[in-house]
Tab-separated table of C-alpha atoms in Angstrom:
chain	number	residue	atom	x	y	z
G	1	MET	CA	108.902	98.728	87.024
G	2	LEU	CA	112.308	100.160	87.917
G	3	VAL	CA	115.395	98.447	86.482
G	4	ALA	CA	118.781	99.703	87.709
G	5	GLU	CA	121.651	98.126	85.746
G	6	ASP	CA	124.973	99.750	84.886
G	7	ASP	CA	125.781	97.298	82.070
G	8	GLU	CA	124.346	99.179	79.104
G	9	ASN	CA	123.867	96.107	76.915
G	10	LEU	CA	122.261	93.983	79.624
G	11	GLY	CA	120.038	96.879	80.688
G	12	ALA	CA	118.816	97.370	77.129
G	13	VAL	CA	118.079	93.643	76.739
G	14	LEU	CA	116.172	93.548	80.035
G	15	ALA	CA	114.154	96.663	79.230
G	16	ARG	CA	113.256	95.408	75.753
G	17	GLY	CA	112.236	91.979	77.001
G	18	LEU	CA	110.137	93.368	79.839
G	19	ARG	CA	108.400	95.856	77.550
G	20	GLU	CA	107.591	93.045	75.155
G	21	GLN	CA	105.827	91.400	78.098
G	22	GLY	CA	103.744	94.533	78.609
G	23	TYR	CA	105.651	96.152	81.478
G	24	VAL	CA	106.298	99.873	81.696
G	25	VAL	CA	110.018	100.142	82.450
G	26	ASP	CA	112.220	102.887	83.847
G	27	LEU	CA	115.825	101.897	83.050
G	28	VAL	CA	118.557	103.728	84.983
G	29	PRO	CA	122.355	103.226	84.950
G	30	ASP	CA	123.332	103.812	88.590
G	31	GLY	CA	122.117	103.781	92.162
G	32	GLU	CA	121.816	107.525	92.653
G	33	THR	CA	119.562	107.866	89.620
G	34	ALA	CA	117.516	104.926	90.882
G	35	ALA	CA	117.154	106.693	94.250
G	36	SER	CA	115.853	109.827	92.548
G	37	TYR	CA	113.274	107.817	90.598
G	38	LEU	CA	112.159	106.065	93.769
G	39	ARG	CA	111.738	109.480	95.357
G	40	PHE	CA	109.231	110.667	92.767
G	41	TYR	CA	107.539	107.606	91.251
G	42	GLN	CA	105.737	104.596	92.656
G	43	TYR	CA	106.671	101.142	91.356
G	44	GLU	CA	105.245	97.626	91.524
G	45	VAL	CA	108.677	95.997	91.671
G	46	ALA	CA	112.354	96.932	91.314
G	47	VAL	CA	115.269	95.041	89.787
G	48	LEU	CA	118.581	96.275	91.210
G	49	ASP	CA	122.082	95.345	90.149
G	50	TRP	CA	124.390	94.827	93.130
G	51	ARG	CA	127.434	96.572	91.638
G	52	MET	CA	126.589	100.033	90.296
G	53	PRO	CA	128.502	103.320	90.213
G	54	ARG	CA	127.703	106.198	92.567
G	55	LEU	CA	125.550	104.009	94.831
G	56	SER	CA	125.501	100.218	94.887
G	57	GLY	CA	122.274	98.270	94.700
G	58	LEU	CA	122.952	96.924	98.180
G	59	ASP	CA	123.444	100.397	99.681
G	60	LEU	CA	120.346	101.687	97.888
G	61	LEU	CA	118.302	98.779	99.202
G	62	GLN	CA	119.486	99.367	102.770
G	63	ARG	CA	118.537	103.029	102.532
G	64	LEU	CA	115.169	102.226	101.014
G	65	ARG	CA	114.225	99.660	103.650
G	66	GLY	CA	115.466	101.906	106.433
G	67	GLY	CA	113.703	104.996	105.083
G	68	LEU	CA	117.032	106.833	104.981
G	69	GLY	CA	118.874	108.605	102.190
G	70	VAL	CA	116.260	108.087	99.476
G	71	GLY	CA	114.242	110.999	100.747
G	72	GLY	CA	111.165	112.901	99.697
G	73	GLY	CA	108.136	110.822	98.773
G	74	ALA	CA	109.968	107.504	98.699
G	75	GLY	CA	107.881	106.183	101.579
G	76	HIS	CA	105.419	104.739	99.070
G	77	ASN	CA	108.255	102.503	97.807
G	78	ARG	CA	109.648	101.432	101.168
G	79	ALA	CA	108.031	97.972	100.960
G	80	ILE	CA	108.461	97.563	97.202
G	81	PRO	CA	109.425	93.988	96.173
G	82	VAL	CA	113.091	93.995	95.117
G	83	LEU	CA	114.917	91.432	92.989
G	84	MET	CA	118.694	91.733	93.274
G	85	LEU	CA	120.874	90.885	90.259
G	86	THR	CA	124.502	90.021	90.889
G	87	ALA	CA	127.461	87.965	89.763
G	88	ARG	CA	128.250	87.250	93.434
G	89	ASP	CA	127.256	83.669	94.187
G	90	ASP	CA	128.856	82.975	97.537
G	91	PRO	CA	126.412	82.049	100.323
G	92	ALA	CA	127.690	84.993	102.379
G	93	ASP	CA	126.805	87.369	99.549
G	94	ARG	CA	123.332	85.910	99.158
G	95	ILE	CA	122.779	86.229	102.887
G	96	ALA	CA	123.980	89.858	102.842
G	97	GLY	CA	121.603	90.721	100.018
G	98	LEU	CA	118.602	89.067	101.650
G	99	ASP	CA	119.404	90.534	105.057
G	100	ALA	CA	119.584	93.993	103.485
G	101	GLY	CA	115.971	93.608	102.412
G	102	ALA	CA	116.042	91.905	98.994
G	103	ASP	CA	112.990	89.731	98.334
G	104	ASP	CA	114.767	87.554	95.795
G	105	TYR	CA	118.236	87.074	94.381
G	106	LEU	CA	119.243	86.073	90.838
G	107	VAL	CA	122.818	85.288	89.846
G	108	LYS	CA	124.216	86.370	86.462
G	109	PRO	CA	124.092	84.948	83.868
G	110	PHE	CA	120.446	84.015	84.168
G	111	ASP	CA	117.587	82.806	81.996
G	112	PHE	CA	115.125	85.569	81.098
G	113	GLY	CA	112.182	83.198	81.565
G	114	GLU	CA	113.296	82.579	85.135
G	115	LEU	CA	113.535	86.324	85.733
G	116	LEU	CA	109.951	86.744	84.539
G	117	ALA	CA	108.742	83.905	86.765
G	118	ARG	CA	110.457	85.408	89.800
G	119	LEU	CA	108.982	88.831	89.069
G	120	ARG	CA	105.487	87.350	88.783
G	121	ALA	CA	106.017	85.601	92.114
G	122	LEU	CA	107.038	88.889	93.749
G	123	GLN	CA	103.988	90.615	92.316
G	124	ARG	CA	101.736	87.975	93.849
G	125	ARG	CA	102.646	89.102	97.336
G	126	PRO	CA	99.733	89.787	99.717
G	127	PRO	CA	97.798	93.004	99.068
G	128	SER	CA	98.892	94.466	102.409
G	129	VAL	CA	102.389	94.950	101.008
G	130	GLN	CA	101.545	95.151	97.324
G	131	ALA	CA	100.455	98.252	95.475
G	132	PRO	CA	96.735	98.173	94.618
G	133	ARG	CA	95.148	98.078	91.203
G	134	LEU	CA	95.008	101.378	89.368
G	135	ALA	CA	91.494	102.734	88.946
G	136	ILE	CA	90.155	105.860	87.239
G	137	GLY	CA	86.485	106.213	86.334
G	138	ALA	CA	85.253	102.801	85.201
G	139	VAL	CA	88.752	101.722	84.112
G	140	GLU	CA	90.667	99.315	86.352
G	141	PHE	CA	94.198	98.196	85.548
G	142	ASP	CA	95.761	95.145	87.215
G	143	PRO	CA	99.568	95.554	86.910
G	144	VAL	CA	100.247	91.952	87.927
G	145	ALA	CA	97.848	90.249	85.508
G	146	ARG	CA	98.466	92.941	82.838
G	147	GLU	CA	94.709	93.131	82.475
G	148	VAL	CA	92.268	96.016	82.062
G	149	LEU	CA	88.621	96.018	83.067
G	150	VAL	CA	86.341	98.594	81.461
G	151	ARG	CA	82.933	98.603	83.123
G	152	GLY	CA	83.582	95.015	84.188
G	153	GLU	CA	84.495	93.839	80.682
G	154	ARG	CA	87.899	92.957	79.250
G	155	PRO	CA	88.469	94.673	75.902
G	156	ALA	CA	91.504	93.576	73.894
G	157	PHE	CA	94.479	95.904	74.268
G	158	THR	CA	97.824	95.640	72.517
G	159	VAL	CA	101.026	95.561	74.575
G	160	THR	CA	101.768	99.126	73.429
G	161	GLU	CA	98.310	100.347	74.434
G	162	LEU	CA	98.698	98.715	77.847
G	163	GLY	CA	102.042	100.432	78.329
G	164	ILE	CA	100.654	103.852	77.431
G	165	LEU	CA	97.569	103.358	79.602
G	166	GLU	CA	99.665	102.296	82.588
G	167	ILE	CA	101.971	105.308	82.490
G	168	LEU	CA	98.981	107.647	82.054
G	169	MET	CA	97.194	106.102	85.034
G	170	ARG	CA	100.305	106.141	87.198
G	171	ARG	CA	100.962	109.811	86.443
G	172	SER	CA	97.304	110.864	86.848
G	173	PRO	CA	96.198	113.516	87.562
G	174	GLY	CA	99.548	114.783	86.370
G	175	VAL	CA	100.750	114.880	82.781
G	176	ALA	CA	102.808	112.150	81.109
G	177	ASP	CA	105.066	113.968	78.658
G	178	ARG	CA	105.646	112.571	75.187
G	179	ARG	CA	109.308	111.766	75.783
G	180	SER	CA	108.505	109.774	78.933
G	181	ILE	CA	105.865	107.780	77.076
G	182	ALA	CA	108.313	107.065	74.244
G	183	GLN	CA	111.067	106.047	76.666
G	184	HIS	CA	108.839	103.805	78.769
G	185	VAL	CA	106.922	102.011	76.023
G	186	TRP	CA	109.277	101.796	73.027
G	187	ASP	CA	112.770	100.289	72.932
G	188	ASN	CA	113.947	103.086	70.659
G	189	GLU	CA	112.247	106.278	71.790
G	190	ALA	CA	113.092	107.995	68.488
G	191	ASP	CA	110.733	105.581	66.715
G	192	ALA	CA	107.811	107.173	68.574
G	193	PHE	CA	108.956	110.579	69.807
G	194	GLY	CA	109.699	112.103	66.441
G	195	SER	CA	106.592	110.833	64.647
G	196	ASN	CA	102.821	110.609	65.042
G	197	THR	CA	103.055	107.052	66.393
G	198	ILE	CA	102.060	108.059	69.926
G	199	ASP	CA	99.076	110.022	68.606
G	200	VAL	CA	97.879	107.033	66.575
G	201	HIS	CA	97.993	104.746	69.612
G	202	LEU	CA	96.319	107.393	71.794
G	203	ALA	CA	93.470	107.651	69.289
G	204	ARG	CA	92.921	103.878	69.432
G	205	LEU	CA	93.104	103.943	73.223
G	206	ARG	CA	90.513	106.713	73.427
G	207	ALA	CA	88.190	104.695	71.211
G	208	LYS	CA	88.496	101.601	73.408
G	209	LEU	CA	87.826	103.649	76.554
G	210	ALA	CA	84.760	105.422	75.166
G	211	GLY	CA	81.973	105.388	77.728
G	212	ALA	CA	84.350	104.418	80.552
G	213	GLY	CA	84.006	107.682	82.450
G	214	VAL	CA	87.505	108.901	81.636
G	215	ARG	CA	89.058	111.542	79.416
G	216	ILE	CA	92.498	111.370	77.808
G	217	GLU	CA	93.359	114.954	77.045
G	218	THR	CA	96.229	116.481	75.116
G	219	VAL	CA	98.241	119.101	76.976
G	220	ARG	CA	99.713	121.130	74.142
G	221	GLY	CA	103.474	121.194	74.026
G	222	VAL	CA	103.772	118.776	76.959
G	223	GLY	CA	101.970	115.450	76.655
G	224	TYR	CA	98.798	113.731	77.822
G	225	ARG	CA	96.851	113.013	80.973
G	226	ILE	CA	93.939	110.806	81.941
G	227	THR	CA	91.288	111.987	84.368
G	228	ALA	CA	87.861	110.831	85.500
G	229	LEU	CA	84.872	112.606	84.012
G	230	PRO	CA	82.663	114.435	86.529
G	231	THR	CA	79.671	112.402	87.637
């Protein structure tokens, strides 16, 4: 999930709360940075603040829907569900946001439970406009249900394990570097990046995926990647 919010405190609260719910979160402070992330990474849903420096959420949304100005490989995000956050509550503002391509609109201050409910509703959109489940080998990850099937069964995964598995599967066959994993899964990346915490969770994840036709390999000095075993 991409969250673009220039209020540092609110952004940190949102990212922490969403991660506690099992989401992998990219938190960015402005519209231009959000545009660069949309260029390179595919997301299930985006939360955009209306007022941001460098590029407003509204301008970014217009570019994204029109296929202009975001550039590169952003086509895979052109139909991404977008929830707009704003302090602007006039009907004209709501109309402008929806006409620009927002799928939903939430006025600050808001209840976090309502935000979660609205995000779940956006993720239940028809498959024709919703990103598919992630699948590698006999592992299938449902980003909406936050559920993993391994050979048709549902092993128990912790929220942290789900977060690591999701970023590995989204980056596959590329490498997810250690810093990215720490930033996406932990509120304080230093808690994981400078210790063996990531390695401990990776070891548990490997054990739970044994016999699933996948390999989680360590790329020395860089990070990790998940790939399907040859059949």
